[in-house]
């Protein structure tokens, strides 16, 4: 059924302007009868950040920015769903057009600029589904015109922590001017102190929610040394590696490649996997990683795991491969496990990290 849907919907949606196609896909998920995904093979289960994931394939932030369709997304087979990014106050984001599909590259450029319904609307939707099954995390950011950015993250945590399974501090969106500066050591040190304090305060009488840091794939290795060092000192629970890139290497669609914004999809795979492996060797097991960027097949997902990811996420792959991609990846992962005689995916995590970091830098 899902395969048939893809057969019809993927070519149709690709004829439309990308933002219209996205709105249509969201609406289809809103009105579709809720499906329960088939139970996953136990071998796909992953334990990370104190949570038990039924499978390692998650939906990356940016698809369901306002927490409108989380339950429907579990019906597609995702092991977890990250909603958001959300900002404290509602904001419209950048003017359109701001989303571009590079068909020949299997890529997208977006400069949405954290368009958000704001924390109150998102908290209301999440609390309405609070008893539903499925691991839902929230991706949080800062308003464009804010003065004290760290205060915005604190505000989001205060409002949203009670309603989610994990919190992602997004300091890596390239479309909010200055946001990525929060990855610099001193700024990150202050930010993590304040968000962890907020997380502890919201946990009184309740479970502490895992706090993850999402970084850019464009960090230099010297920056990455600092980021991982600060993250380890603060005892964060995990990192997501990573966001979209401002790089434009090896693109066929030369005209669209000139659009400003963050690039995602297949051309991001090599760089994001390299930064993932570099993060893994620096983290030395202090916390698990989620690998994101260009996952569009089971082989790509398994490569992320071997480079150091305990879990993977994807977004752009869905646009090009359709929703049957999730089931295809899970099936392929089980095949890879059988061929490699692995009892758990954890046995493969980071197995190739050292080898990946020894390769020539991806261009
Ligand atoms: C349209 C769009 C919107 C996104 N919005 C967010 C966001 O709000 N917060 C965030 O951390 N990442 C956001 N991302 C980045 C994705 O979560 C992901 O890190 C990136 O796209 C790489 O994965 P992919 O190649 O599978 O798409 C967005 C990506 C796209 C394409």
PDB file of C-alpha atoms in Angstrom, residues 49-202:
ATOM      1  CA  UNK A  49      20.157   8.206  26.034  1.00  0.00           C
ATOM      2  CA  UNK A  50      18.227   6.047  28.492  1.00  0.00           C
ATOM      3  CA  UNK A  51      15.512   5.383  25.876  1.00  0.00           C
ATOM      4  CA  UNK A  52      14.641   2.183  24.042  1.00  0.00           C
ATOM      5  CA  UNK A  53      14.129   2.751  20.315  1.00  0.00           C
ATOM      6  CA  UNK A  54      12.214   0.050  18.387  1.00  0.00           C
ATOM      7  CA  UNK A  55      14.395   0.732  15.347  1.00  0.00           C
ATOM      8  CA  UNK A  56      17.235   3.159  14.574  1.00  0.00           C
ATOM      9  CA  UNK A  57      15.582   5.127  11.730  1.00  0.00           C
ATOM     10  CA  UNK A  58      14.291   8.548  12.802  1.00  0.00           C
ATOM     11  CA  UNK A  59      12.676  11.473  11.044  1.00  0.00           C
ATOM     12  CA  UNK A  60      15.004  14.498  11.140  1.00  0.00           C
ATOM     13  CA  UNK A  61      13.891  17.944  12.278  1.00  0.00           C
ATOM     14  CA  UNK A  62      12.265  20.282   9.785  1.00  0.00           C
ATOM     15  CA  UNK A  63       9.578  18.043   8.281  1.00  0.00           C
ATOM     16  CA  UNK A  64       7.010  18.405  11.074  1.00  0.00           C
ATOM     17  CA  UNK A  65       8.096  21.791  12.372  1.00  0.00           C
ATOM     18  CA  UNK A  66       4.912  22.433  14.322  1.00  0.00           C
ATOM     19  CA  UNK A  67       4.147  18.973  15.705  1.00  0.00           C
ATOM     20  CA  UNK A  68       1.076  18.468  13.533  1.00  0.00           C
ATOM     21  CA  UNK A  69       1.530  14.879  12.333  1.00  0.00           C
ATOM     22  CA  UNK A  70       3.817  13.041  14.759  1.00  0.00           C
ATOM     23  CA  UNK A  71       1.448  10.111  15.268  1.00  0.00           C
ATOM     24  CA  UNK A  72       0.894   9.617  11.538  1.00  0.00           C
ATOM     25  CA  UNK A  73       4.671   9.563  11.049  1.00  0.00           C
ATOM     26  CA  UNK A  74       5.016   6.563  13.339  1.00  0.00           C
ATOM     27  CA  UNK A  75       2.617   4.795  10.997  1.00  0.00           C
ATOM     28  CA  UNK A  76       5.309   5.074   8.316  1.00  0.00           C
ATOM     29  CA  UNK A  77       7.632   2.960  10.456  1.00  0.00           C
ATOM     30  CA  UNK A  78       9.969   5.532  12.009  1.00  0.00           C
ATOM     31  CA  UNK A  79      11.610   4.486  15.273  1.00  0.00           C
ATOM     32  CA  UNK A  80      11.501   8.079  16.510  1.00  0.00           C
ATOM     33  CA  UNK A  81      10.404  11.478  15.294  1.00  0.00           C
ATOM     34  CA  UNK A  82      12.065  14.831  15.939  1.00  0.00           C
ATOM     35  CA  UNK A  83       9.560  17.666  15.587  1.00  0.00           C
ATOM     36  CA  UNK A  84      10.498  21.349  15.281  1.00  0.00           C
ATOM     37  CA  UNK A  85      12.639  23.409  15.016  1.00  0.00           C
ATOM     38  CA  UNK A  86      10.544  25.579  17.175  1.00  0.00           C
ATOM     39  CA  UNK A  87      11.212  29.122  18.393  1.00  0.00           C
ATOM     40  CA  UNK A  88       9.758  30.777  21.520  1.00  0.00           C
ATOM     41  CA  UNK A  89       7.660  33.318  19.603  1.00  0.00           C
ATOM     42  CA  UNK A  90       5.874  32.552  16.345  1.00  0.00           C
ATOM     43  CA  UNK A  91       7.873  33.826  13.351  1.00  0.00           C
ATOM     44  CA  UNK A  92       7.238  33.609   9.595  1.00  0.00           C
ATOM     45  CA  UNK A  93      10.770  32.733   8.455  1.00  0.00           C
ATOM     46  CA  UNK A  94      12.256  34.088   5.231  1.00  0.00           C
ATOM     47  CA  UNK A  95      10.248  35.232   2.202  1.00  0.00           C
ATOM     48  CA  UNK A  96       9.392  32.662  -0.471  1.00  0.00           C
ATOM     49  CA  UNK A  97      10.772  31.066  -2.540  1.00  0.00           C
ATOM     50  CA  UNK A  98      12.966  29.550   0.174  1.00  0.00           C
ATOM     51  CA  UNK A  99      12.971  25.837  -0.648  1.00  0.00           C
ATOM     52  CA  UNK A 100      14.620  24.458  -3.797  1.00  0.00           C
ATOM     53  CA  UNK A 101      14.771  20.898  -5.098  1.00  0.00           C
ATOM     54  CA  UNK A 102      17.900  19.912  -7.024  1.00  0.00           C
ATOM     55  CA  UNK A 103      16.445  16.866  -8.791  1.00  0.00           C
ATOM     56  CA  UNK A 104      19.585  15.842 -10.652  1.00  0.00           C
ATOM     57  CA  UNK A 105      21.526  15.838  -7.359  1.00  0.00           C
ATOM     58  CA  UNK A 106      18.951  14.220  -5.062  1.00  0.00           C
ATOM     59  CA  UNK A 107      19.336  17.344  -2.929  1.00  0.00           C
ATOM     60  CA  UNK A 108      17.433  20.264  -1.447  1.00  0.00           C
ATOM     61  CA  UNK A 109      18.517  23.779  -0.553  1.00  0.00           C
ATOM     62  CA  UNK A 110      16.416  25.480   2.115  1.00  0.00           C
ATOM     63  CA  UNK A 111      16.526  28.882   3.681  1.00  0.00           C
ATOM     64  CA  UNK A 112      13.245  28.632   5.566  1.00  0.00           C
ATOM     65  CA  UNK A 113      14.756  30.525   8.492  1.00  0.00           C
ATOM     66  CA  UNK A 114      13.092  28.626  11.361  1.00  0.00           C
ATOM     67  CA  UNK A 115       9.479  29.410  10.466  1.00  0.00           C
ATOM     68  CA  UNK A 116       7.550  28.363  13.551  1.00  0.00           C
ATOM     69  CA  UNK A 117       4.106  28.530  15.122  1.00  0.00           C
ATOM     70  CA  UNK A 118       5.946  29.257  18.372  1.00  0.00           C
ATOM     71  CA  UNK A 119       6.400  27.336  21.555  1.00  0.00           C
ATOM     72  CA  UNK A 120       2.878  27.721  22.952  1.00  0.00           C
ATOM     73  CA  UNK A 121       1.103  26.264  19.934  1.00  0.00           C
ATOM     74  CA  UNK A 122       3.609  23.423  19.676  1.00  0.00           C
ATOM     75  CA  UNK A 123       3.380  22.644  23.415  1.00  0.00           C
ATOM     76  CA  UNK A 124      -0.416  22.474  23.142  1.00  0.00           C
ATOM     77  CA  UNK A 125      -0.220  19.978  20.262  1.00  0.00           C
ATOM     78  CA  UNK A 126       2.397  17.855  21.993  1.00  0.00           C
ATOM     79  CA  UNK A 127       0.517  17.752  25.279  1.00  0.00           C
ATOM     80  CA  UNK A 128      -2.606  16.648  23.403  1.00  0.00           C
ATOM     81  CA  UNK A 129      -0.709  13.547  22.238  1.00  0.00           C
ATOM     82  CA  UNK A 130       1.279  13.060  25.450  1.00  0.00           C
ATOM     83  CA  UNK A 131      -0.131   9.622  26.181  1.00  0.00           C
ATOM     84  CA  UNK A 132       0.425   8.281  22.672  1.00  0.00           C
ATOM     85  CA  UNK A 133       3.156   5.767  21.982  1.00  0.00           C
ATOM     86  CA  UNK A 134       6.335   6.615  20.085  1.00  0.00           C
ATOM     87  CA  UNK A 135       9.529   8.510  20.907  1.00  0.00           C
ATOM     88  CA  UNK A 136       9.051  12.176  20.011  1.00  0.00           C
ATOM     89  CA  UNK A 137      11.851  14.675  20.486  1.00  0.00           C
ATOM     90  CA  UNK A 138      11.789  18.425  19.981  1.00  0.00           C
ATOM     91  CA  UNK A 139      14.304  20.540  18.082  1.00  0.00           C
ATOM     92  CA  UNK A 140      14.640  23.998  19.615  1.00  0.00           C
ATOM     93  CA  UNK A 141      16.075  27.250  18.302  1.00  0.00           C
ATOM     94  CA  UNK A 142      16.127  30.993  18.864  1.00  0.00           C
ATOM     95  CA  UNK A 143      13.987  33.745  17.360  1.00  0.00           C
ATOM     96  CA  UNK A 144      15.684  35.737  14.629  1.00  0.00           C
ATOM     97  CA  UNK A 145      15.493  39.081  16.433  1.00  0.00           C
ATOM     98  CA  UNK A 146      16.207  37.893  19.938  1.00  0.00           C
ATOM     99  CA  UNK A 147      18.863  39.607  22.044  1.00  0.00           C
ATOM    100  CA  UNK A 148      19.660  36.812  24.518  1.00  0.00           C
ATOM    101  CA  UNK A 149      19.703  33.642  22.392  1.00  0.00           C
ATOM    102  CA  UNK A 150      20.390  31.311  25.307  1.00  0.00           C
ATOM    103  CA  UNK A 151      17.245  32.625  27.026  1.00  0.00           C
ATOM    104  CA  UNK A 152      15.225  31.483  23.986  1.00  0.00           C
ATOM    105  CA  UNK A 153      16.491  27.900  24.342  1.00  0.00           C
ATOM    106  CA  UNK A 154      15.714  28.028  28.067  1.00  0.00           C
ATOM    107  CA  UNK A 155      12.178  29.215  27.302  1.00  0.00           C
ATOM    108  CA  UNK A 156      11.661  26.353  24.836  1.00  0.00           C
ATOM    109  CA  UNK A 157      12.905  23.777  27.353  1.00  0.00           C
ATOM    110  CA  UNK A 158      10.658  25.120  30.109  1.00  0.00           C
ATOM    111  CA  UNK A 159       7.606  24.897  27.855  1.00  0.00           C
ATOM    112  CA  UNK A 160       8.345  21.666  26.021  1.00  0.00           C
ATOM    113  CA  UNK A 161      10.413  19.329  28.206  1.00  0.00           C
ATOM    114  CA  UNK A 162       7.363  17.867  29.960  1.00  0.00           C
ATOM    115  CA  UNK A 163       5.849  16.797  26.635  1.00  0.00           C
ATOM    116  CA  UNK A 164       8.753  15.104  24.833  1.00  0.00           C
ATOM    117  CA  UNK A 165      11.213  12.212  25.162  1.00  0.00           C
ATOM    118  CA  UNK A 166      14.328  14.233  24.225  1.00  0.00           C
ATOM    119  CA  UNK A 167      15.451  17.795  23.560  1.00  0.00           C
ATOM    120  CA  UNK A 168      17.725  18.889  20.699  1.00  0.00           C
ATOM    121  CA  UNK A 169      19.601  22.165  20.995  1.00  0.00           C
ATOM    122  CA  UNK A 170      19.970  23.319  17.413  1.00  0.00           C
ATOM    123  CA  UNK A 171      22.982  25.632  17.070  1.00  0.00           C
ATOM    124  CA  UNK A 172      23.563  24.717  13.444  1.00  0.00           C
ATOM    125  CA  UNK A 173      20.780  26.104  11.243  1.00  0.00           C
ATOM    126  CA  UNK A 174      22.550  28.202   8.610  1.00  0.00           C
ATOM    127  CA  UNK A 175      19.509  30.412   7.994  1.00  0.00           C
ATOM    128  CA  UNK A 176      19.301  32.352  11.251  1.00  0.00           C
ATOM    129  CA  UNK A 177      22.106  34.920  11.204  1.00  0.00           C
ATOM    130  CA  UNK A 178      24.583  34.377  14.038  1.00  0.00           C
ATOM    131  CA  UNK A 179      23.009  31.135  15.314  1.00  0.00           C
ATOM    132  CA  UNK A 180      25.970  28.975  14.366  1.00  0.00           C
ATOM    133  CA  UNK A 181      28.305  31.247  16.386  1.00  0.00           C
ATOM    134  CA  UNK A 182      26.861  29.474  19.414  1.00  0.00           C
ATOM    135  CA  UNK A 183      29.155  26.591  18.444  1.00  0.00           C
ATOM    136  CA  UNK A 184      32.201  28.670  19.476  1.00  0.00           C
ATOM    137  CA  UNK A 185      33.680  27.387  22.721  1.00  0.00           C
ATOM    138  CA  UNK A 186      32.882  30.279  25.089  1.00  0.00           C
ATOM    139  CA  UNK A 187      29.348  30.804  23.721  1.00  0.00           C
ATOM    140  CA  UNK A 188      28.636  27.066  23.761  1.00  0.00           C
ATOM    141  CA  UNK A 189      29.942  26.764  27.311  1.00  0.00           C
ATOM    142  CA  UNK A 190      27.499  29.419  28.536  1.00  0.00           C
ATOM    143  CA  UNK A 191      24.622  28.061  26.451  1.00  0.00           C
ATOM    144  CA  UNK A 192      25.039  24.487  27.686  1.00  0.00           C
ATOM    145  CA  UNK A 193      25.281  25.651  31.316  1.00  0.00           C
ATOM    146  CA  UNK A 194      21.978  27.489  30.952  1.00  0.00           C
ATOM    147  CA  UNK A 195      20.079  24.815  29.017  1.00  0.00           C
ATOM    148  CA  UNK A 196      21.221  22.058  31.355  1.00  0.00           C
ATOM    149  CA  UNK A 197      20.124  24.157  34.319  1.00  0.00           C
ATOM    150  CA  UNK A 198      16.703  24.580  32.641  1.00  0.00           C
ATOM    151  CA  UNK A 199      16.517  20.865  31.948  1.00  0.00           C
ATOM    152  CA  UNK A 200      17.245  20.076  35.621  1.00  0.00           C
ATOM    153  CA  UNK A 201      14.616  22.561  36.833  1.00  0.00           C
ATOM    154  CA  UNK A 202      11.934  21.142  34.540  1.00  0.00           C
TER     155      UNK A 202
END
